[in-house]
Coordinates of C-alpha atoms and ligand atoms in Angstrom, one line a residue:
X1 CA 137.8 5.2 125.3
X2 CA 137.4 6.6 121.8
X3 CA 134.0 5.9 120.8
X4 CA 133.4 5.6 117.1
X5 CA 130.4 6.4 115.0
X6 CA 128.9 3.0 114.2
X7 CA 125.5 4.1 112.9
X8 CA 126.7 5.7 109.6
X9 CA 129.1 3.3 108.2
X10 CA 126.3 0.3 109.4
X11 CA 123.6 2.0 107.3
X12 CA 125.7 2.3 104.6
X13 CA 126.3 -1.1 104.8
X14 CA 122.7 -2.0 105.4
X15 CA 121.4 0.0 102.4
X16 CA 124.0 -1.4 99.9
X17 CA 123.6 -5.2 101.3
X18 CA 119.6 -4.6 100.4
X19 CA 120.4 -3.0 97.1
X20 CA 122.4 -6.0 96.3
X21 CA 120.5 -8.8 97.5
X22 CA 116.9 -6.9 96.2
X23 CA 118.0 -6.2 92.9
X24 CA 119.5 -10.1 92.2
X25 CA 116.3 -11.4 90.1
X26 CA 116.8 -8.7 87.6
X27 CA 120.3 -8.3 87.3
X28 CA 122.7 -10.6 84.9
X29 CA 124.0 -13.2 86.6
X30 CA 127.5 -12.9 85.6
X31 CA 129.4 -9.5 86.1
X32 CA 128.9 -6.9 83.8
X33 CA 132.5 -5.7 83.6
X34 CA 136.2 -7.8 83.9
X35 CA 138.7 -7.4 86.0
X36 CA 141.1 -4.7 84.2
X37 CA 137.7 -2.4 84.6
X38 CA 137.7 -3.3 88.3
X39 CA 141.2 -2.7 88.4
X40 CA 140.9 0.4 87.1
X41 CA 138.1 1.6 89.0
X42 CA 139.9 1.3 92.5
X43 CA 143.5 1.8 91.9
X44 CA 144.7 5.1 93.5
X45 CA 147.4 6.0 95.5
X46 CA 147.3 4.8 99.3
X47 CA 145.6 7.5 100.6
X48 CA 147.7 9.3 103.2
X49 CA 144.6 10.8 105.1
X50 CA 141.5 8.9 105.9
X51 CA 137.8 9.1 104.3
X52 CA 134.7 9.0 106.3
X53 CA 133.4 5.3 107.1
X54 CA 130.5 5.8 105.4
X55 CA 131.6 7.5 102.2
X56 CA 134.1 4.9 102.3
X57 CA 131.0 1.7 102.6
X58 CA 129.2 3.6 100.0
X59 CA 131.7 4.2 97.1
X60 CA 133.3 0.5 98.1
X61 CA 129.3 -0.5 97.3
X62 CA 129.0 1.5 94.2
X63 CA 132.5 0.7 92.7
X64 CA 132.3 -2.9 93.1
X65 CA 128.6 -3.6 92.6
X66 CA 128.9 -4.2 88.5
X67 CA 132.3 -6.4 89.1
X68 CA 129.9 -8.9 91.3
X69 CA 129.2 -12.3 90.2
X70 CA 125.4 -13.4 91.5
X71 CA 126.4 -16.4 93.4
X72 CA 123.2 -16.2 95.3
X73 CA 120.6 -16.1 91.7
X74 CA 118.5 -18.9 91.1
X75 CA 120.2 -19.2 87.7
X76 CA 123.7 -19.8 89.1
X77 CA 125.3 -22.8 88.1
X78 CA 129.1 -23.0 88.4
X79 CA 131.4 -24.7 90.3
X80 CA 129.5 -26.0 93.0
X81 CA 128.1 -23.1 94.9
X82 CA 125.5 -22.6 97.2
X83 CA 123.6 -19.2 97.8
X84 CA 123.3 -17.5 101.1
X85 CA 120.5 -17.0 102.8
X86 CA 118.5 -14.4 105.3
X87 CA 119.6 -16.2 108.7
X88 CA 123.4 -17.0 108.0
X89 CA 124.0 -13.3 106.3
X90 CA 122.2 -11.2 109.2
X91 CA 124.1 -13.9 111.7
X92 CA 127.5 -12.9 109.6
X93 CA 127.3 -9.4 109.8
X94 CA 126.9 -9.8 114.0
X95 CA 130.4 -12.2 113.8
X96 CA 132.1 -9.1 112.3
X97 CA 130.4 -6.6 115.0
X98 CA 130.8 -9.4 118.1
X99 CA 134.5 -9.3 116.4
X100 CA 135.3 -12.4 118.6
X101 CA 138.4 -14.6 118.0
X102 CA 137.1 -18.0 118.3
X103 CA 140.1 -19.4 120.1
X104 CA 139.3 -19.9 123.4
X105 CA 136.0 -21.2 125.5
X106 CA 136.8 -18.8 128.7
X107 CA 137.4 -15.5 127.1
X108 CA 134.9 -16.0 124.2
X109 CA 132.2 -18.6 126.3
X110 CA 129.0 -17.7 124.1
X111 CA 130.5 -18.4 120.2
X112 CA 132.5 -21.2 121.9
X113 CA 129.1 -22.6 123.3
X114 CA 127.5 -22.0 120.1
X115 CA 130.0 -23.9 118.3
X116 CA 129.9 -27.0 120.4
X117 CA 126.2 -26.9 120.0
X118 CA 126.6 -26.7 116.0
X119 CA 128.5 -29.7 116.1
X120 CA 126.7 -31.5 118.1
X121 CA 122.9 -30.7 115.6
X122 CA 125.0 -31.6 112.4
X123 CA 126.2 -34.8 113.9
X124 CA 122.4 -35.5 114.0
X125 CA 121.8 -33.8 110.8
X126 CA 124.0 -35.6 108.8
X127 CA 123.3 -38.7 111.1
X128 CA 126.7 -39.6 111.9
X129 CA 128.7 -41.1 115.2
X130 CA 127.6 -38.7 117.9
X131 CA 130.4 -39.2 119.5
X132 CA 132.7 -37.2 116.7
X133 CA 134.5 -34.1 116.6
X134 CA 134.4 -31.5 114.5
X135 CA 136.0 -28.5 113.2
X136 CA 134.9 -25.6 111.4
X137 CA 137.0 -24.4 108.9
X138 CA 137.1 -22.0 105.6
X139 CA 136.4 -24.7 103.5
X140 CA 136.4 -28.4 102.7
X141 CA 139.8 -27.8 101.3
X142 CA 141.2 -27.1 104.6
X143 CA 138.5 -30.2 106.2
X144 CA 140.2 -32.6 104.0
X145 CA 143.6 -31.3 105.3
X146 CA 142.5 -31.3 108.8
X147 CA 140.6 -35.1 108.4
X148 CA 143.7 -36.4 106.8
X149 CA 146.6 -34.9 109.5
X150 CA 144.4 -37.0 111.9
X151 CA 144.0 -39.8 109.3
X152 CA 148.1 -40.0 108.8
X153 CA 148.6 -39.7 112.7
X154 CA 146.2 -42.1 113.7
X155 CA 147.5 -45.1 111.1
X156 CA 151.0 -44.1 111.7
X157 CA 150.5 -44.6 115.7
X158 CA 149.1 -48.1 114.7
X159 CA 152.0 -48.3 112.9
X160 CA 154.3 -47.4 116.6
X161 CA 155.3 -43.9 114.7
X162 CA 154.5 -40.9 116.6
X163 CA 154.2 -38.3 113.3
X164 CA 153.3 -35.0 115.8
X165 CA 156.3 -35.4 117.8
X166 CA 158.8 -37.1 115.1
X167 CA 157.5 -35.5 112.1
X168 CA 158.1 -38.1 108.7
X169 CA 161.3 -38.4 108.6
X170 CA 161.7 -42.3 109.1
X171 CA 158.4 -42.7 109.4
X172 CA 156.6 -46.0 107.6
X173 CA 155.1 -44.8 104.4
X174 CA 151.9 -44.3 104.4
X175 CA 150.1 -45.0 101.0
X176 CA 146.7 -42.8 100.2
X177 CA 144.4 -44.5 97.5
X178 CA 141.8 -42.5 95.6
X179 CA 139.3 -42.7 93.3
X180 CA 140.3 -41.4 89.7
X181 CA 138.0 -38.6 90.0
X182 CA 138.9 -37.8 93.3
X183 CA 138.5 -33.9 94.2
X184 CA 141.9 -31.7 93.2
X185 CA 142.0 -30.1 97.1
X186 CA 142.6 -34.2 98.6
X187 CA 145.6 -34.3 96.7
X188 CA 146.6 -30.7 97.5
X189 CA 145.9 -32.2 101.3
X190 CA 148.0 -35.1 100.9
X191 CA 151.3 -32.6 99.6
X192 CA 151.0 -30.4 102.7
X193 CA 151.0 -33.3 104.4
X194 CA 154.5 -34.7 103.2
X195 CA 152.4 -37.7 102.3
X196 CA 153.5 -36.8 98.3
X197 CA 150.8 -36.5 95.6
X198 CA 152.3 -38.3 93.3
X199 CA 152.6 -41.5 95.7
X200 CA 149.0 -41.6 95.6
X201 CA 146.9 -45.2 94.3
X202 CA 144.6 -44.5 91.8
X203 CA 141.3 -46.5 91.7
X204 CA 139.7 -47.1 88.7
X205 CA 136.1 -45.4 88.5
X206 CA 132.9 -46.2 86.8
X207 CA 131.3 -44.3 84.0
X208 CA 130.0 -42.1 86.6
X209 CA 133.0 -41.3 88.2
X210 CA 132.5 -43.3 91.2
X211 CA 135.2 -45.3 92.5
X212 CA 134.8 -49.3 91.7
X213 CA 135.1 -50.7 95.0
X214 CA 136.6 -54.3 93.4
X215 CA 139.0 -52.5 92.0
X216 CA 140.1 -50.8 95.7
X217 CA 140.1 -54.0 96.7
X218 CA 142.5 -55.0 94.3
X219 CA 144.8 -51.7 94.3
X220 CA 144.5 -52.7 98.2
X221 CA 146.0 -56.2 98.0
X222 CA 149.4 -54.4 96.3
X223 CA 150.0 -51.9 99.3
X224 CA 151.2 -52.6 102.3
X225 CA 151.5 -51.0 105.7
X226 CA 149.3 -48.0 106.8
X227 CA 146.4 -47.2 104.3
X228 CA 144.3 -43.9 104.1
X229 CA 141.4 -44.7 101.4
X230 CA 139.6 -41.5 100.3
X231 CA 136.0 -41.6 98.6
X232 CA 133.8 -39.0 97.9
X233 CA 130.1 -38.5 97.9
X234 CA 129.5 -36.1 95.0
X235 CA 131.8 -35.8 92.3
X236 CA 132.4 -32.9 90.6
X237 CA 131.6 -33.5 87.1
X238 CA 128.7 -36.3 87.5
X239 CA 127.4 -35.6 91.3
X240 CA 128.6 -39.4 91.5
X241 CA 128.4 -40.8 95.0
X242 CA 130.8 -43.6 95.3
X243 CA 129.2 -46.8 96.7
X244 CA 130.3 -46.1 100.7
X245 CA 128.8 -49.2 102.2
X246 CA 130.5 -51.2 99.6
X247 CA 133.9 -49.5 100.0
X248 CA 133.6 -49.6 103.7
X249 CA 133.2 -53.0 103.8
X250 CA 136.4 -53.4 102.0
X251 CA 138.4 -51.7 104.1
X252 CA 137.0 -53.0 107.0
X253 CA 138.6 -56.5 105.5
X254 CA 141.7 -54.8 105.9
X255 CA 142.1 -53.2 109.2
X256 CA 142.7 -56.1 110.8
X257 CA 145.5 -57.0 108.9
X258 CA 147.2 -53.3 108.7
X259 CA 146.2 -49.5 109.7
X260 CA 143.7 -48.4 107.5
X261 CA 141.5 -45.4 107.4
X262 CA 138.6 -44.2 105.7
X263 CA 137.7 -40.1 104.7
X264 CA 134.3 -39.3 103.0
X265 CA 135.3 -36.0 101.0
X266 CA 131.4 -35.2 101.1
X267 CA 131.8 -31.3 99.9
X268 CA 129.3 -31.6 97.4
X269 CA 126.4 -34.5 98.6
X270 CA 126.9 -35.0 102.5
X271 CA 124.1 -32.6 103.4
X272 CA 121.8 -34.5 101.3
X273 CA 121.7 -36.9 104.1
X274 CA 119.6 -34.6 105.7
X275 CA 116.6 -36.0 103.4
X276 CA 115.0 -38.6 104.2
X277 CA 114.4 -39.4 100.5
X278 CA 118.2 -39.0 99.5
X279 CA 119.3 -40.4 102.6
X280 CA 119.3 -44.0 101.1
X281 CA 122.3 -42.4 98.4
X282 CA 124.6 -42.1 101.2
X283 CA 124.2 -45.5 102.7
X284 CA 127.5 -46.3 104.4
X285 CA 128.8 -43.1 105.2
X286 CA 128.5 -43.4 108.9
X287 CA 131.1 -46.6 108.6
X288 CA 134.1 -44.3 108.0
X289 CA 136.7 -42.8 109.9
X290 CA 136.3 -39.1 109.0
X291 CA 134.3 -36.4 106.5
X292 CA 134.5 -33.3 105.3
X293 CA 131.4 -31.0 103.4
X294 CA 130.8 -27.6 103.0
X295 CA 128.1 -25.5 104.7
X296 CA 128.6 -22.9 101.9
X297 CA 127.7 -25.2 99.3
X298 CA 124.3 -27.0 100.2
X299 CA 123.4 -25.5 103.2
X300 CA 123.7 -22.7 101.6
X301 CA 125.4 -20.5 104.3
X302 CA 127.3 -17.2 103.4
X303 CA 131.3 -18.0 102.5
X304 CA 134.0 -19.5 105.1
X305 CA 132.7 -22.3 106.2
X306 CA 134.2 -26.1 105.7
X307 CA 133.5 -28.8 108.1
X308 CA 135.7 -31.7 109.5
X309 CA 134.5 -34.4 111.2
X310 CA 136.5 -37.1 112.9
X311 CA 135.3 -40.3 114.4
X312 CA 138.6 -40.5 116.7
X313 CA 138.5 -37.6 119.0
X314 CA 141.9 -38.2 120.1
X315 CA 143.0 -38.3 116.9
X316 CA 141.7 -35.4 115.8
X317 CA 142.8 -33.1 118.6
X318 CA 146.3 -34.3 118.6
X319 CA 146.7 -33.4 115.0
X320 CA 145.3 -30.0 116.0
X321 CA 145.6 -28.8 119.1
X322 CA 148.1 -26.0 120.5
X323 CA 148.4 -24.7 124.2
X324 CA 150.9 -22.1 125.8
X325 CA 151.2 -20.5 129.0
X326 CA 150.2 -16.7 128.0
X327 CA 146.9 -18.2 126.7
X328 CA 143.9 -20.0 129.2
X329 CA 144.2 -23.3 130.4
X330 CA 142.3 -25.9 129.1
X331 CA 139.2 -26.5 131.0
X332 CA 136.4 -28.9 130.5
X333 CA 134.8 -26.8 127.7
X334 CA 135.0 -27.6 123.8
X335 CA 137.9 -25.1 123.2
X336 CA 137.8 -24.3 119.1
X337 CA 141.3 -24.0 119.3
X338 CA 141.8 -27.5 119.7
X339 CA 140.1 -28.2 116.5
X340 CA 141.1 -26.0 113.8
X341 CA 144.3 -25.5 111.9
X342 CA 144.2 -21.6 112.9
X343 CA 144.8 -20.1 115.9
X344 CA 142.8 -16.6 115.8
X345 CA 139.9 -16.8 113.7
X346 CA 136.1 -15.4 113.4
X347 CA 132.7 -17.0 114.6
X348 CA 132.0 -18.5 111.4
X349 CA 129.9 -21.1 113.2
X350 CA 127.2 -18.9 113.7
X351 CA 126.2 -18.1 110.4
X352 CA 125.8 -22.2 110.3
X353 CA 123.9 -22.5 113.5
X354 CA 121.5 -19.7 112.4
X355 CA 121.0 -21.2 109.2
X356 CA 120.1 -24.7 110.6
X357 CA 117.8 -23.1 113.0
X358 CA 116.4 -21.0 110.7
X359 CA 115.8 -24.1 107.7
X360 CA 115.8 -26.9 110.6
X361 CA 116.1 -30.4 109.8
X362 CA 112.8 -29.7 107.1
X363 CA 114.2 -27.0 105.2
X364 CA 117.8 -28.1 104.6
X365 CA 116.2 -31.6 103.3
X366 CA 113.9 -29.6 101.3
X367 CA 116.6 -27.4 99.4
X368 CA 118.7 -30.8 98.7
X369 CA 115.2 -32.7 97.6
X370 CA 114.5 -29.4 95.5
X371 CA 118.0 -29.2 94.0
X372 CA 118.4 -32.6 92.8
X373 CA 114.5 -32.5 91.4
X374 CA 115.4 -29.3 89.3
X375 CA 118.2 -31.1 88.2
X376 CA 115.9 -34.0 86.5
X377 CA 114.0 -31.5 85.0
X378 CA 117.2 -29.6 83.4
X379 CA 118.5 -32.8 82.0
X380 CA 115.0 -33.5 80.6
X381 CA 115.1 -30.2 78.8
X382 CA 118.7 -30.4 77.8
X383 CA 117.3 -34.3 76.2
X384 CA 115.2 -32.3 73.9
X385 CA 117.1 -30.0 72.6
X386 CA 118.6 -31.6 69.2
X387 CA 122.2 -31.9 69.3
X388 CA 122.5 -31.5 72.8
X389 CA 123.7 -34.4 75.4
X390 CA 123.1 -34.9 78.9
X391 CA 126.7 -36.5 79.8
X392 CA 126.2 -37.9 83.1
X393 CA 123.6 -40.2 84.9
X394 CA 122.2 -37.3 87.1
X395 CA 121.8 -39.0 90.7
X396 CA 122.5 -35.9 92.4
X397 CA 122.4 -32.1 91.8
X398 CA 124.7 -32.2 88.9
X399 CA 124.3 -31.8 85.4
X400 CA 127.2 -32.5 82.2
X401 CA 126.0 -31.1 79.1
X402 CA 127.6 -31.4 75.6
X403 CA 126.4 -29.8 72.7
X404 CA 127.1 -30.9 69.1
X405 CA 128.5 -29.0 66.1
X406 CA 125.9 -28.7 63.8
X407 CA 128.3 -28.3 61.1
X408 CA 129.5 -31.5 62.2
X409 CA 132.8 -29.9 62.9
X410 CA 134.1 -29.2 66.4
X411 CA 132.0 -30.5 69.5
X412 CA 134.6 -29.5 71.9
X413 CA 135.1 -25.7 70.5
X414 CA 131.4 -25.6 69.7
X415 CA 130.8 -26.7 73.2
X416 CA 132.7 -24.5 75.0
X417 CA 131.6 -20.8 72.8
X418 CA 127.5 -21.6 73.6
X419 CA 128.9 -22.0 77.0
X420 CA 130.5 -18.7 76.3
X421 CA 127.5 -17.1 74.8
X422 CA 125.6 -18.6 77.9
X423 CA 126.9 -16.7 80.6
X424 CA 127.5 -13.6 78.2
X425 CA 124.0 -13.7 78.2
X426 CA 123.7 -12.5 81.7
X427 CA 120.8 -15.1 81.9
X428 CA 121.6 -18.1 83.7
X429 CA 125.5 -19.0 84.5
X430 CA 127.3 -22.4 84.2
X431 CA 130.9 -23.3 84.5
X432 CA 132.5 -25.5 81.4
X433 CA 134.9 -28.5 82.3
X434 CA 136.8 -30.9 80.2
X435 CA 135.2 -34.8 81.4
X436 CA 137.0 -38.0 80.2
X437 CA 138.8 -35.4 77.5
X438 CA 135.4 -33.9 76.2
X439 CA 134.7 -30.4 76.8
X440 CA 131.4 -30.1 78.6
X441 CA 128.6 -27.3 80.3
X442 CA 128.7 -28.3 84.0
X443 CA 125.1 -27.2 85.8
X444 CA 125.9 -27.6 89.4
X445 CA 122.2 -26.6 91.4
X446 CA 123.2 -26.2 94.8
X447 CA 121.1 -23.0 95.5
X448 CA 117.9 -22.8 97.4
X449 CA 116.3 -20.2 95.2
X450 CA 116.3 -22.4 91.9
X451 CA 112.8 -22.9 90.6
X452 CA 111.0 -24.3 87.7
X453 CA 110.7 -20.6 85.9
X454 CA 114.8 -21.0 86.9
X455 CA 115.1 -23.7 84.4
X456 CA 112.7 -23.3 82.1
X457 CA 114.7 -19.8 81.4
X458 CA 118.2 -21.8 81.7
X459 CA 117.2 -24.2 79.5
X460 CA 115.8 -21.3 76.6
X461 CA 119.0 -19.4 77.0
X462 CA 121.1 -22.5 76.3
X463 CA 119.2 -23.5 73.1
X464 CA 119.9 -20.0 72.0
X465 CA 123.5 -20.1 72.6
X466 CA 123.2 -24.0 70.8
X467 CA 121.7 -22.7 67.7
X468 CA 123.8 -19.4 67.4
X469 CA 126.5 -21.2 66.2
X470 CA 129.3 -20.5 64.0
Ligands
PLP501 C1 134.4 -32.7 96.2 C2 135.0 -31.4 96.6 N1 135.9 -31.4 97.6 C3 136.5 -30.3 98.0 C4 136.2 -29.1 97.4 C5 136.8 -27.8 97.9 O1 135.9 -27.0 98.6 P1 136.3 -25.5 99.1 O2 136.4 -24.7 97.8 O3 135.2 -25.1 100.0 O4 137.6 -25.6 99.8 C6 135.2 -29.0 96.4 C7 134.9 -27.7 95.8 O5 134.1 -27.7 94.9 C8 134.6 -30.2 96.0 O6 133.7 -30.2 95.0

């Protein structure tokens, strides 16, 4: 067997992680240069002979290292992204030397094990049926997917349609209702499924973009047949968590009468029901039928790592599973395989198992408690600025900020160049949206290494971009 040099190439590696991750607090937070530098900085020709390992890690390091946004600084504040931390990266970097495809329980019996165990701590975590499966994907976009191809199977089945053996053609329709703020990737679920995005119900929201569940009980009473209802605890824009108990309770009114099912897209909030504070937020969650969240949001592992849970196991597995002869039987172990929508695929379990053991139950609620405390304190900051506007009712770790022309002129265009200046600034970085037609400065604090000193600079940078209008 050839055996390769692993040391040089590994410290390369090693040296350039630290460099990165040491020198975050006092680098900007955006990148320093676009994409046509990048661009330009790697193109070549495909080299026809190869380059050492390590002169490879090293110049990869070097080239790419001013085109990196911070995702992991305190002051990052777009999209909704978490940071990663010590355990999960160090537990990342050993998927990628174990190089294990997390298919099978007999070949790969120790990041099998450690899946099944993964589930099993963030059914506790998150407090929900114990009895659930669950499937870890790269992200909730592919969690919503995999909760709603065992939603559609399971009401279709009430429905006597079979949808894994007969596919849709024939089938009942099957209507998916949604809150108007409902996430972009359930919709993008529902079209892979065949289930059509356009057919989707919309239900009205309140002014924090949570659905209204009188009003899903009314879109309700005009649909018949098999149901999937979709809420969501976090929105976006807001951090809105629709009212679950309340929406559970109406479709449990219906599932007597037809086959109804209900998915908690909980990407952004779900871990929050690891504190005991926030806990109460989230009342109702446990009542549905399946969730999806995202350990690389507030759990802040490293990327590639969406979660599906199902409450029918059966459900779940049918929509998922694959066997063939040239592969192990299955066996009385959790096989991932049976789970997922891929077939070969990393450990990316393990960076979530070392992070929960790393955190436990303690540190994850502390990040969510910390997060949605520094989010408070933004907003109060953003209050006193003159001319600026906290948008939202911040109930979670989101915060919708609009800023006013102060030549009276253009809110919307003024809004979005200090968002502009912002992240030019290389101080602090938040993403811009456009809520209920107004532009807006979205703060989403998802990271565990946002402090006070965090937002107290945030908040000093955004004044500056306020006033520097014009
Ligand atoms: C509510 C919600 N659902 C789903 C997603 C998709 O998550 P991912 O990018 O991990 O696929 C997001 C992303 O921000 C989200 O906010």
């Amino acid at each position: 067997m050839l055996v390769p040099e692993w040391r040089p190439a590994l410290a390369a590696a090693h040296d350039a992680a630290l460099d990165w991750l040491e020198g975050l607090p006092d680098r900007s937070v955006g990148p320093d240069v676009d994409y046509d530098a990048m661009y330009a900085a790697l193109s070549e020709p495909m080299p026809e002979a190869g380059v050492p390992a390590e002169r490879v890690i090293s110049e990869l390091a070097a080239t790419l290292k001013p085109g990196l946004m911070a995702f992991n600084h305190g002051r990052f504040f777009g999209w909704v992204i978490g940071g990663a931390m010590p355990a999960g990266v160090a537990a990342d970097w050993l998927v990628a030397a174990w190089d294990q495809n997390t298919a099978m329980a007999e070949p790969t019996p120790g990041v099998s094990a450690l899946e099944a165990v993964t589930a099993e701590w963030l059914l506790e975590l998150l407090d929900l049926p114990r009895t659930s499966s669950v499937a870890f994907v790269t992200g909730a976009q592919v969690a919503n997917l995999v909760c709603l191809a065992a939603a559609r199977g399971r009401v279709l089945a009430e429905a006597g349609w079979d949808v894994e053996a007969d596919g849709l053609v024939g089938a009942p329709p099957v209507t998916v209702l949604a809150g108007e703020f409902v996430h972009h990737t359930v919709g993008k679920a529902v079209r892979i499924l065949g289930l059509g995005e356009r057919r989707m119900v919309e239900v009205e929201a309140d002014a924090n973009a949570r659905m209204r569940p009188e009003a899903l009980a009314e879109a309700l009473m005009t649909v018949e047949g098999p149901v999937i209802v979709c809420a969501q605890a976090g929105e976006i824009a807001t951090g809105g968590i629709d009212p679950l108990g309340a929406i559970a309770s109406v479709v449990d009114a219906r599932r007597p009468d037809a086959p109804t099912w209900l998915h908690v897209d909980g990407a952004i909030g779900l871990f929050g029901r690891a504190s005991r504070v926030l806990a109460p937020k989230f009342a109702g969650a446990e009542r549905a039928d399946s969730w999806c969240t995202d350990a690389h949001k507030w759990l802040n592992t490293p990327y590639d790592c969406g979660i599906a849970i199902v409450r029918d196991r059966e459900a779940h597995h049918r929509a998922m599973t694959l066997h063939a002869s040239y592969l192990p039987q299955p066996g009385a172990a959790r096989d991932p395989i049976d789970w997922n929508p891929e077939m070969s695929r990393r450990a990316r379990a393990t960076a979530v198992y070392a992070t929960l053991r790393s955190l436990g139950r303690e540190g994850v609620a502390e990040i969510a408690e910390r997060d949605c405390e520094m989010a408070q304190l933004l907003a109060e900051g953003v209050r006193m600025i003159p001319g600026a506007e906290v948008c939202n009712h911040v109930e979670l770790n989101q915060v919708l900020v609009r800023l006013h022309d102060p030549a009276g002129l253009d809110d919307d265009a003024h809004t979005r160049a200090a968002l502009a200046r912002l992240q030019a600034s290389g101080v602090a970085f938040p993403s811009g949206t456009t809520f209920r037609g107004r532009a807006a400065i979205r703060f989403s604090i998802v990271n565990w290494a946002t402090d006070e000193s965090d937002i107290a600079e945030t908040l000093e940078a955004l004044a500056d971009a306020h006033a520097r209008w014009g």
